[in-house]
Short mmCIF file of C-alpha atoms in Angstrom, two decimals:
data_model
loop_
_atom_site.label_atom_id
_atom_site.label_comp_id
_atom_site.label_asym_id
_atom_site.label_seq_id
_atom_site.Cartn_x
_atom_site.Cartn_y
_atom_site.Cartn_z
CA MET A 1 95.74 102.69 122.61
CA LYS A 2 98.03 102.54 119.59
CA LYS A 3 96.59 100.54 116.75
CA LEU A 4 98.46 97.62 115.17
CA TYR A 5 98.25 97.43 111.40
CA SER A 6 97.57 93.96 110.00
CA ILE A 7 99.66 92.82 107.04
CA SER A 8 98.29 89.32 106.74
CA LYS A 9 95.89 87.13 108.72
CA ALA A 10 94.71 83.55 108.30
CA VAL A 11 92.74 80.82 110.09
CA MET A 12 93.90 77.23 109.81
CA ALA A 13 91.66 74.17 109.31
CA LEU A 14 93.04 70.68 109.73
CA ALA A 15 92.31 67.54 107.73
CA ILE A 16 90.36 64.56 109.06
CA LEU A 17 91.54 61.04 108.43
CA PHE A 18 89.39 57.91 108.83
CA SER A 19 89.83 54.22 108.05
CA ALA A 20 87.80 51.11 108.83
CA CYS A 21 88.50 47.37 108.83
CA GLU A 22 86.41 44.23 109.40
CA PHE A 23 87.60 41.14 111.27
CA GLU A 24 86.19 37.60 111.46
CA THR A 25 87.82 37.13 114.87
CA GLN A 26 88.22 39.63 117.68
CA PRO A 27 91.52 41.60 117.33
CA THR A 28 93.68 42.36 120.35
CA PHE A 29 93.66 45.97 121.56
CA THR A 30 95.90 47.66 124.07
CA GLY A 31 94.79 50.56 126.19
CA ASN A 32 92.65 51.44 129.13
CA PRO A 33 88.91 51.31 128.31
CA LEU A 34 86.92 53.93 130.16
CA GLU A 35 83.57 52.25 129.89
CA GLU A 36 82.03 49.13 128.43
CA VAL A 37 78.39 49.73 127.56
CA VAL A 38 75.82 47.09 128.43
CA PRO A 39 73.59 46.49 125.41
CA ASP A 40 69.87 47.11 125.27
CA THR A 41 68.32 43.78 126.35
CA GLU A 42 65.43 44.22 123.93
CA SER A 43 67.73 44.72 120.96
CA PRO A 44 70.94 42.84 121.72
CA ILE A 45 72.86 43.83 118.61
CA VAL A 46 75.93 45.53 120.17
CA ASN A 47 77.37 43.34 122.88
CA GLU A 48 80.36 45.50 123.69
CA LEU A 49 81.93 48.83 122.67
CA VAL A 50 85.50 49.52 123.81
CA LEU A 51 87.91 52.40 123.14
CA SER A 52 91.67 52.03 123.07
CA SER A 53 92.13 54.76 125.70
CA ASP A 54 90.03 56.89 128.01
CA THR A 55 92.02 60.01 127.08
CA ILE A 56 92.41 61.06 123.47
CA THR A 57 94.63 63.87 122.20
CA TYR A 58 93.23 65.86 119.30
CA GLY A 59 95.12 65.01 116.14
CA GLN A 60 96.01 61.47 117.29
CA GLU A 61 94.61 58.03 116.52
CA MET A 62 91.86 56.29 118.47
CA VAL A 63 90.83 52.62 118.03
CA ILE A 64 87.14 51.70 118.40
CA ASP A 65 86.38 47.98 118.93
CA ILE A 66 82.77 46.80 118.41
CA ASP A 67 81.56 43.31 119.37
CA LEU A 68 78.29 42.55 117.54
CA ALA A 69 75.65 40.04 118.63
CA ASP A 70 74.96 37.16 116.29
CA ASN A 71 71.32 37.96 115.82
CA GLY A 72 70.71 38.60 112.19
CA MET A 73 71.48 40.84 109.28
CA LEU A 74 73.19 44.20 109.89
CA SER A 75 73.43 46.62 106.97
CA GLU A 76 75.61 49.51 108.17
CA ALA A 77 77.36 51.15 111.12
CA THR A 78 77.89 54.85 111.84
CA VAL A 79 80.71 56.08 114.05
CA SER A 80 80.53 59.65 115.41
CA VAL A 81 83.07 61.48 117.54
CA VAL A 82 81.53 64.35 119.54
CA SER A 83 83.59 67.12 121.19
CA PRO A 84 83.10 68.52 124.72
CA LEU A 85 81.07 71.34 123.11
CA SER A 86 78.76 68.76 121.47
CA GLU A 87 80.26 69.44 118.05
CA VAL A 88 80.48 66.41 115.75
CA LEU A 89 84.18 66.24 114.92
CA LEU A 90 83.70 63.39 112.48
CA LYS A 91 80.91 61.10 111.31
CA GLN A 92 81.49 58.13 109.06
CA GLU A 93 79.11 55.51 107.71
CA GLU A 94 80.44 52.07 106.77
CA PRO A 95 78.67 49.01 105.28
CA ILE A 96 78.84 45.81 107.34
CA ASN A 97 79.34 42.31 106.04
CA ALA A 98 76.34 40.30 107.22
CA THR A 99 78.58 37.57 108.63
CA ALA A 100 80.93 39.93 110.50
CA LYS A 101 80.83 39.82 114.28
CA ASN A 102 83.76 42.03 115.22
CA LEU A 103 84.56 45.43 113.78
CA SER A 104 87.57 47.67 114.40
CA TYR A 105 87.80 51.32 113.39
CA THR A 106 90.93 53.45 113.56
CA VAL A 107 90.16 57.15 113.44
CA ASN A 108 92.37 60.22 113.59
CA VAL A 109 90.53 62.60 115.88
CA PRO A 110 90.59 66.04 114.20
CA PHE A 111 92.62 68.87 115.67
CA ALA A 112 90.69 72.03 114.86
CA LYS A 113 90.44 75.58 116.10
CA ASN A 114 88.68 76.49 119.32
CA LEU A 115 88.67 72.94 120.75
CA ASP A 116 88.73 72.67 124.55
CA ASN A 117 89.86 69.98 126.96
CA GLY A 118 86.88 68.12 128.38
CA SER A 119 84.57 65.12 128.23
CA GLY A 120 83.16 64.14 124.87
CA LYS A 121 81.82 60.87 123.56
CA VAL A 122 81.98 58.29 120.82
CA LEU A 123 78.68 57.07 119.38
CA VAL A 124 78.27 53.85 117.37
CA SER A 125 74.94 53.25 115.63
CA VAL A 126 74.06 50.07 113.74
CA VAL A 127 71.08 49.31 111.53
CA ASP A 128 69.59 45.84 111.28
CA ALA A 129 67.71 44.26 108.41
CA ASP A 130 64.44 45.74 109.64
CA GLU A 131 66.03 49.23 109.65
CA ASN A 132 66.03 49.42 113.44
CA HIS A 133 68.70 51.86 114.72
CA ILE A 134 70.56 50.87 117.88
CA THR A 135 73.09 53.33 119.37
CA GLN A 136 75.76 52.78 122.01
CA GLU A 137 78.03 55.48 123.41
CA VAL A 138 81.27 55.70 125.40
CA LYS A 139 82.48 58.81 127.19
CA VAL A 140 86.03 59.91 126.51
CA PHE A 141 88.21 62.78 127.74
CA PHE A 142 89.65 64.92 124.95
CA GLN A 143 92.77 67.01 125.44
CA ARG A 144 94.66 69.50 123.31
CA PRO A 145 98.15 68.53 122.15
CA GLU A 146 100.92 70.11 124.19
CA ILE A 147 102.90 72.60 122.09
CA ALA A 148 106.22 73.25 123.77
CA SER A 149 107.81 75.43 121.09
CA LEU A 150 107.03 77.33 117.90
CA TYR A 151 109.33 78.62 115.15
CA MET A 152 109.35 80.59 111.93
CA LEU A 153 111.32 78.46 109.45
CA VAL A 154 112.87 81.07 107.15
CA GLU A 155 113.99 80.03 103.67
CA GLY A 156 117.76 80.32 103.53
CA GLY A 157 117.99 81.53 107.15
CA ASP A 158 118.04 80.34 110.73
CA PRO A 159 114.80 79.40 112.55
CA ILE A 160 113.25 82.25 114.54
CA GLU A 161 111.77 81.17 117.86
CA LEU A 162 108.42 82.54 119.00
CA ILE A 163 107.97 83.15 122.76
CA GLN A 164 104.99 81.85 124.70
CA ASP A 165 102.95 84.64 126.30
CA GLU A 166 102.87 84.36 130.10
CA ALA A 167 99.31 85.62 130.43
CA ASN A 168 97.93 83.57 127.51
CA PRO A 169 99.78 80.26 127.04
CA ASN A 170 98.01 79.72 123.70
CA LEU A 171 99.65 82.85 122.24
CA TRP A 172 103.18 82.79 120.77
CA VAL A 173 104.86 86.06 119.74
CA VAL A 174 108.14 87.38 118.36
CA VAL A 175 109.15 90.92 117.34
CA GLN A 176 111.52 90.77 114.40
CA GLU A 177 113.04 92.94 111.69
CA ILE A 178 112.05 91.13 108.49
CA PRO A 179 113.44 92.07 105.06
CA GLU A 180 111.23 92.39 102.00
CA GLY A 181 110.83 89.09 100.16
CA THR A 182 111.41 86.88 103.24
CA ARG A 183 109.63 83.52 102.85
CA PHE A 184 108.75 81.28 105.80
CA ILE A 185 106.48 78.65 107.31
CA VAL A 186 105.53 78.06 110.96
CA SER A 187 106.46 74.83 112.77
CA THR A 188 106.47 73.34 116.27
CA THR A 189 110.05 72.15 115.63
CA MET A 190 113.24 73.67 114.21
CA ASP A 191 112.67 71.61 111.08
CA GLU A 192 109.51 70.31 109.40
CA SER A 193 109.17 67.16 111.54
CA GLY A 194 106.45 68.63 113.78
CA LEU A 195 103.18 70.40 113.07
CA VAL A 196 103.70 72.76 110.14
CA TRP A 197 101.48 75.59 108.95
CA SER A 198 101.86 77.00 105.45
CA ASN A 199 100.03 79.15 102.92
CA SER A 200 97.53 78.19 100.23
CA ALA A 201 94.97 79.78 97.94
CA GLU A 202 92.34 79.06 100.62
CA GLY A 203 94.41 80.53 103.45
CA THR A 204 96.71 78.99 106.03
CA VAL A 205 96.72 75.20 106.14
CA LEU A 206 98.34 72.49 108.21
CA GLY A 207 101.02 70.65 106.24
CA SER A 208 103.05 71.41 103.17
CA GLY A 209 102.01 74.32 100.99
CA GLU A 210 103.20 77.70 99.81
CA GLN A 211 105.44 79.78 102.03
CA PHE A 212 104.30 83.04 103.59
CA THR A 213 106.00 86.03 101.91
CA VAL A 214 106.77 89.39 103.52
CA GLU A 215 106.02 92.06 100.92
CA LYS A 216 107.71 95.00 102.61
CA SER A 217 110.72 95.34 104.90
CA GLY A 218 109.95 96.40 108.45
CA LYS A 219 109.80 95.56 112.12
CA TYR A 220 106.98 93.07 112.64
CA THR A 221 105.20 91.37 115.48
CA VAL A 222 104.53 87.76 114.41
CA SER A 223 101.86 86.10 116.54
CA PHE A 224 100.26 82.65 116.45
CA ASP A 225 97.38 81.47 118.65
CA THR A 226 97.37 77.70 119.17
CA TYR A 227 93.73 77.80 120.32
CA SER A 228 92.15 79.80 117.49
CA PHE A 229 94.83 78.83 114.91
CA GLU A 230 95.06 82.50 114.02
CA MET A 231 98.37 83.84 112.73
CA GLU A 232 99.01 87.55 112.24
CA LEU A 233 101.89 89.56 110.84
CA LEU A 234 101.63 92.99 112.40
CA THR A 235 103.60 96.18 112.23
CA PRO A 236 103.26 98.91 114.87
CA TYR A 237 103.42 101.54 112.13
CA PRO A 238 101.05 102.14 109.21
CA GLN A 239 102.44 101.40 105.77
CA GLU A 240 100.54 104.29 104.18
CA LEU A 241 99.30 107.68 105.38
CA TYR A 242 96.85 110.24 104.05
CA LEU A 243 95.98 113.87 104.87
CA VAL A 244 92.34 114.85 105.35
CA GLY A 245 90.60 117.92 106.73
CA GLY A 246 88.74 121.08 105.92
CA SER A 247 91.99 123.08 105.89
CA SER A 248 93.32 120.96 103.00
CA ALA A 249 92.28 120.42 99.40
CA ALA A 250 90.85 117.02 100.39
CA GLY A 251 88.20 118.49 102.68
CA TRP A 252 86.72 116.08 105.20
CA ALA A 253 86.05 113.37 102.61
CA PRO A 254 88.35 110.41 103.49
CA GLU A 255 88.12 109.03 99.94
CA SER A 256 89.74 112.28 98.69
CA ALA A 257 92.57 112.29 101.26
CA LEU A 258 96.03 113.33 100.02
CA PRO A 259 98.85 110.74 100.09
CA PHE A 260 101.98 111.21 102.20
CA THR A 261 105.37 109.89 101.06
CA GLN A 262 106.98 107.31 103.34
CA VAL A 263 110.58 108.42 103.82
CA SER A 264 111.69 105.83 106.40
CA GLU A 265 110.13 103.16 108.62
CA GLY A 266 107.20 104.83 110.39
CA VAL A 267 108.01 108.33 109.05
CA PHE A 268 105.93 110.17 106.43
CA SER A 269 106.08 113.58 104.77
CA ILE A 270 103.81 115.72 102.63
CA ILE A 271 103.86 119.26 101.23
CA ALA A 272 100.37 120.73 100.95
CA ASP A 273 98.53 124.04 100.74
CA LEU A 274 96.63 124.67 103.99
CA THR A 275 94.17 127.33 105.15
CA VAL A 276 93.24 128.59 108.59
CA SER A 277 89.56 128.03 107.84
CA GLY A 278 88.23 124.50 107.69
CA ASP A 279 89.03 123.39 111.26
CA GLY A 280 92.42 121.82 110.56
CA VAL A 281 93.54 118.37 109.40
CA LYS A 282 94.02 114.76 110.57
CA PHE A 283 95.99 111.73 109.40
CA LEU A 284 94.45 108.52 108.02
CA PRO A 285 96.29 105.18 107.73
CA THR A 286 93.75 103.93 105.16
CA LEU A 287 92.46 105.83 102.15
CA GLY A 288 88.68 106.22 102.29
CA SER A 289 88.32 105.18 105.94
CA TRP A 290 88.25 106.94 109.32
CA ASP A 291 89.34 103.77 111.13
CA GLY A 292 92.46 104.41 113.19
CA ASP A 293 92.75 108.11 112.40
CA TRP A 294 95.41 110.18 114.20
CA GLY A 295 95.56 113.78 115.35
CA MET A 296 97.08 116.08 117.93
CA LYS A 297 97.18 115.23 121.62
CA GLU A 298 94.96 117.78 123.32
CA GLY A 299 97.03 120.69 124.62
CA GLU A 300 100.33 119.23 123.26
CA PRO A 301 101.02 120.45 119.69
CA GLY A 302 103.54 118.14 118.02
CA SER A 303 102.37 115.00 119.88
CA LEU A 304 100.41 112.32 118.02
CA VAL A 305 97.52 110.47 119.60
CA GLN A 306 94.82 108.13 118.32
CA GLU A 307 92.26 108.24 121.14
CA GLY A 308 90.50 111.55 121.83
CA GLU A 309 92.67 113.37 119.32
CA ALA A 310 92.23 117.01 118.28
CA ASN A 311 92.59 118.46 114.80
CA VAL A 312 95.99 119.81 113.73
CA THR A 313 95.68 123.52 112.91
CA ILE A 314 97.83 126.36 111.53
CA GLU A 315 97.96 130.09 112.22
CA SER A 316 98.11 131.41 108.66
CA ASP A 317 97.32 130.28 105.11
CA GLY A 318 100.23 128.91 103.09
CA LYS A 319 102.20 125.95 101.81
CA TYR A 320 103.39 123.62 104.58
CA GLN A 321 105.47 120.51 105.02
CA ILE A 322 104.02 118.04 107.51
CA ALA A 323 106.30 115.27 108.85
CA VAL A 324 104.62 112.49 110.86
CA ASN A 325 106.78 110.12 112.93
CA PHE A 326 105.00 107.07 114.35
CA VAL A 327 108.24 105.81 115.92
CA THR A 328 108.29 108.74 118.35
CA GLU A 329 104.54 109.49 118.02
CA THR A 330 105.24 113.09 117.04
CA TYR A 331 104.59 115.37 114.09
CA ALA A 332 106.17 118.57 112.80
CA ILE A 333 104.53 121.19 110.59
CA LYS A 334 106.45 124.10 109.08
CA PRO A 335 105.94 126.66 106.30
CA VAL A 336 107.65 125.89 103.00
CA VAL A 337 109.85 128.77 101.90
CA THR A 338 109.94 129.09 98.12
CA SER A 339 113.56 129.15 96.97
CA THR A 340 115.63 128.29 93.92
CA LEU A 341 116.36 124.58 93.67
CA PRO A 342 120.10 123.81 93.83
CA ASP A 343 121.89 122.83 90.63
CA GLU A 344 124.60 120.90 92.48
CA LEU A 345 124.88 118.90 95.69
CA TYR A 346 127.80 117.49 97.68
CA LEU A 347 128.16 114.95 100.50
CA VAL A 348 130.30 115.72 103.54
CA GLY A 349 130.71 114.14 106.98
CA GLY A 350 132.88 112.05 109.25
CA SER A 351 130.97 108.91 108.27
CA THR A 352 131.91 109.39 104.59
CA PRO A 353 135.20 109.26 102.61
CA ALA A 354 135.12 113.09 102.49
CA ASP A 355 135.27 113.42 106.31
CA TRP A 356 134.21 116.87 107.55
CA ASN A 357 136.40 118.62 104.97
CA GLU A 358 134.01 120.66 102.82
CA GLY A 359 136.71 121.02 100.16
CA ASN A 360 136.72 117.21 99.69
CA ALA A 361 132.93 116.86 99.59
CA LEU A 362 131.71 114.18 97.16
CA PRO A 363 129.56 115.24 94.18
CA PHE A 364 126.03 113.90 93.75
CA THR A 365 124.63 113.15 90.28
CA LYS A 366 121.71 115.38 89.33
CA THR A 367 118.84 113.16 88.13
CA ASP A 368 116.11 115.80 87.68
CA GLU A 369 115.28 119.33 88.78
CA GLY A 370 115.97 119.45 92.51
CA LYS A 371 116.77 115.71 92.69
CA PHE A 372 120.18 114.07 93.29
CA ARG A 373 121.72 110.59 93.77
CA ILE A 374 125.05 109.21 95.04
CA PHE A 375 126.45 105.71 95.76
CA THR A 376 128.88 105.70 98.68
CA PRO A 377 130.23 103.79 101.68
CA ILE A 378 129.05 105.10 105.08
CA THR A 379 130.17 104.15 108.58
CA VAL A 380 128.47 104.39 111.95
CA ASP A 381 131.48 106.20 113.39
CA GLY A 382 132.18 109.79 112.40
CA PHE A 383 128.95 111.46 113.56
CA GLY A 384 127.09 111.15 110.28
CA PHE A 385 126.91 113.47 107.29
CA LYS A 386 125.22 116.50 105.70
CA PHE A 387 124.48 117.93 102.24
CA LEU A 388 126.21 121.00 100.78
CA PRO A 389 124.81 123.01 97.82
CA THR A 390 128.27 124.48 97.16
CA LEU A 391 131.61 122.66 97.09
CA GLY A 392 133.98 124.02 99.70
CA ALA A 393 131.36 126.05 101.61
CA TRP A 394 129.06 125.37 104.57
CA ASP A 395 126.63 128.11 103.58
CA GLY A 396 123.11 126.71 103.16
CA ASP A 397 123.96 123.16 104.30
CA TRP A 398 121.13 120.68 104.79
CA GLY A 399 120.54 117.87 107.24
CA MET A 400 117.74 115.95 108.94
CA LEU A 401 114.69 117.48 110.57
CA ASP A 402 115.05 116.71 114.28
CA GLY A 403 113.05 113.57 115.09
CA ALA A 404 112.03 112.87 111.49
CA SER A 405 114.55 110.72 109.64
CA GLY A 406 114.07 111.20 105.90
CA VAL A 407 112.87 114.80 106.08
CA LEU A 408 115.23 117.64 105.03
CA GLU A 409 115.90 120.67 107.22
CA GLN A 410 118.16 123.68 106.72
CA ASP A 411 117.74 125.54 110.00
CA GLY A 412 118.63 123.69 113.20
CA GLU A 413 119.18 120.51 111.20
CA GLN A 414 120.65 117.29 112.65
CA ASN A 415 123.34 115.10 111.11
CA VAL A 416 122.07 112.13 109.09
CA THR A 417 123.34 108.78 110.45
CA VAL A 418 123.12 105.07 109.65
CA ALA A 419 122.62 102.09 111.97
CA GLU A 420 125.43 99.96 110.53
CA ASP A 421 128.49 100.24 108.32
CA GLY A 422 127.82 99.53 104.68
CA PHE A 423 127.47 100.74 101.12
CA TYR A 424 124.46 102.97 100.47
CA MET A 425 122.56 104.91 97.84
CA ILE A 426 121.49 108.37 99.02
CA GLU A 427 118.74 110.18 97.11
CA VAL A 428 117.89 113.80 97.94
CA ASN A 429 114.65 115.37 96.71
CA PHE A 430 114.33 119.14 97.25
CA VAL A 431 110.99 119.22 95.43
CA ASP A 432 109.35 117.20 98.22
CA ASN A 433 111.99 118.16 100.83
CA ILE A 434 112.91 114.54 101.63
CA TYR A 435 115.84 112.14 101.33
CA THR A 436 116.34 108.35 101.46
CA VAL A 437 119.33 106.21 102.49
CA THR A 438 119.16 102.69 101.02
CA PRO A 439 121.61 99.78 101.67
CA MET A 440 123.13 98.44 98.43
CA THR A 441 124.85 95.28 97.21
CA PHE A 442 126.08 94.65 93.68
CA GLY A 443 126.53 91.75 91.28
CA VAL A 444 127.51 90.83 87.71
CA ILE A 445 124.78 89.54 85.40
CA GLY A 446 124.53 88.63 81.72
CA HIS A 447 124.50 85.70 79.29
CA ALA A 448 128.30 85.57 79.52
CA THR A 449 127.91 84.44 83.19
CA ALA A 450 126.98 81.00 84.48
CA ASN A 451 123.46 82.14 85.44
CA GLY A 452 122.79 84.13 82.29
CA TRP A 453 120.37 87.01 82.70
CA ASP A 454 118.42 85.12 85.38
CA ALA A 455 120.58 85.68 88.48
CA ASP A 456 123.58 87.72 89.65
CA GLN A 457 127.10 86.63 90.44
CA ASP A 458 127.50 88.46 93.76
CA MET A 459 130.38 90.90 94.18
CA THR A 460 132.25 91.67 97.42
CA HIS A 461 132.82 95.15 98.82
CA GLU A 462 136.44 95.85 99.74
CA GLY A 463 135.20 97.21 103.05
CA GLY A 464 135.62 100.42 105.01
CA LEU A 465 135.28 103.60 102.99
CA SER A 466 136.30 102.01 99.68
CA PHE A 467 134.18 102.50 96.55
CA VAL A 468 135.43 99.23 94.98
CA TRP A 469 133.49 95.96 94.52
CA SER A 470 135.03 92.82 92.97
CA VAL A 471 134.46 89.16 92.07
CA ASP A 472 136.48 86.34 90.50
CA ILE A 473 134.38 84.89 87.71
CA THR A 474 134.57 82.68 84.61
CA LEU A 475 132.91 84.19 81.55
CA THR A 476 132.02 83.02 78.05
CA ASP A 477 131.86 85.17 74.93
CA GLY A 478 128.89 87.48 75.44
CA GLN A 479 127.71 90.46 77.46
CA ILE A 480 127.47 91.53 81.09
CA LYS A 481 126.17 94.39 83.23
CA PHE A 482 126.37 95.41 86.87
CA ARG A 483 123.21 95.78 88.94
CA ALA A 484 122.19 96.54 92.54
CA ASN A 485 120.22 94.49 95.06
CA ASP A 486 119.44 91.65 92.61
CA ASP A 487 117.06 93.90 90.71
CA TRP A 488 116.95 96.11 87.63
CA VAL A 489 115.96 99.33 89.41
CA HIS A 490 119.61 100.44 89.47
CA ASP A 491 122.13 99.04 86.98
CA PHE A 492 125.31 100.11 85.20
CA GLY A 493 126.74 99.52 81.74
CA ASP A 494 129.20 101.21 79.38
CA ASP A 495 127.82 103.44 76.61
CA GLY A 496 131.22 104.21 75.09
CA ALA A 497 133.00 100.86 75.58
CA ASP A 498 135.78 102.88 77.23
CA GLY A 499 135.89 101.36 80.72
CA SER A 500 133.77 104.05 82.35
CA LEU A 501 130.47 103.12 83.98
CA ASP A 502 127.21 104.71 82.91
CA TYR A 503 124.01 104.53 84.94
CA LYS A 504 121.54 102.48 82.85
CA GLY A 505 124.32 102.15 80.25
CA ALA A 506 124.75 99.66 77.38
CA ASN A 507 125.65 95.99 77.81
CA ILE A 508 129.39 95.31 78.10
CA ASP A 509 130.98 92.91 75.56
CA VAL A 510 133.37 90.31 77.03
CA THR A 511 135.36 87.30 75.77
CA VAL A 512 135.77 83.84 77.24
CA GLY A 513 138.12 83.56 80.21
CA THR A 514 138.48 83.70 83.98
CA TYR A 515 138.72 87.22 85.35
CA THR A 516 138.85 89.39 88.43
CA VAL A 517 136.08 91.89 87.73
CA LYS A 518 136.27 95.19 89.61
CA MET A 519 133.76 98.03 89.78
CA ASP A 520 134.75 101.42 91.21
CA LEU A 521 131.80 103.69 92.08
CA THR A 522 133.84 106.78 93.03
CA PRO A 523 131.45 109.71 92.40
CA GLY A 524 132.25 111.48 89.15
CA ALA A 525 134.74 108.81 88.05
CA MET A 526 132.92 105.45 88.00
CA THR A 527 134.93 102.74 86.19
CA TYR A 528 135.27 98.97 85.80
CA GLU A 529 138.01 96.58 84.71
CA LEU A 530 138.39 92.89 83.87
CA THR A 531 141.79 91.38 84.71
CA ALA A 532 142.54 87.91 83.30
CA LYS A 533 143.67 85.37 85.88
#
């Protein structure tokens, strides 16, 4: 069975409310009493004990009416509510005025985890002046509240409905792509008018609190159990992966396992020296632990399995790249051929502005030895793209390893594709033989803008295969920059104050006015301009 990897997990405890009042005359109660207890004839202190209803829903109010005999001094009363499993849900002691004859208590019966429908009871004990304890009880049927719907209330987004499991009506589940930084709470309604669960330093709580935050983008299974009050955020793929085994430098010590690089959702890659001796290798989702380890399906090299797995082995000593794909539950292992790292790289393909014309291929920027970056629009149509080491030539072109998005391949490679039209950053790393394709948005930031250096003024892409982004904006005297994805990982300035954009360049001086600000990220000729309106 494939293991699910827990991202966060919490158990929810609910608050208990209790209030008591004293009356000189008997109050009027509505409801259907289940039982009126006849008092002990030898100690006639409690004449009558009546509940407001014979069926109580957890989390709702119950009224307890006590008629006391006029037989002397009473010092205190204790009210206890006992669940069908004989658990004391609440117990409250209250002093009694010596002259009081009628008492009324309103209690909010707690709604807690693991509570069942069934018969419980309410106990009322009183103590007279001689410290004699007299107890009366009434049976009551407890029932769980009916939860007809459940939602994730996403900050700044639409509610996401969870679906009730047919086999387990207490379990609610939804499978959802969730971006990094998403904040949400869980509610029984599409707003916060119903039961709401939120986060706190002590874990998940009922009521207002901190929102849950998704720390990493991915496809998640969100589940909530209305019986155990357990909420889980699960991903079917591990978020980390490590190499262990006697054929590797790590040996069979899980604490020494070698880290893979995650190149896309559920896909990992590593380059490592391996030997024939040592009985092969395996893959660990957790450093230092054998829990959930993966290996080869017996008799099927290239297939991943978690139960009854065999070690992955090689036929000769050498340096290998291992690509593990949990989406398809496959792995690929191939020798690494030592070659000269390219000094240049170009982008070509029908999904790019260059089309499949190798003479029009777009230049990458070299960021380090064997590492390149480009910002470009990409479309779904056009059958993807590839990487060329030489402008105008297909010799030595690179693409994707079949079945392993994010891993480079030069022989029998596949075209790289995207799932939706957009503007992307592509980074190619020949040192580790991997690439990444990251969606990008851009904005203007700086103390010359309305939000200062705290938040971006979002720009709009012209669409299609254009490299241009723009925004109409009012500026004050000061400075601005351009940055990507509301973060400082990738930003642009102008080192020469000449209208050309420089990656990580200097702040740009501007004067007061309303402008159309344009940024053109054409590879090799990145520019910007401010046009007064």
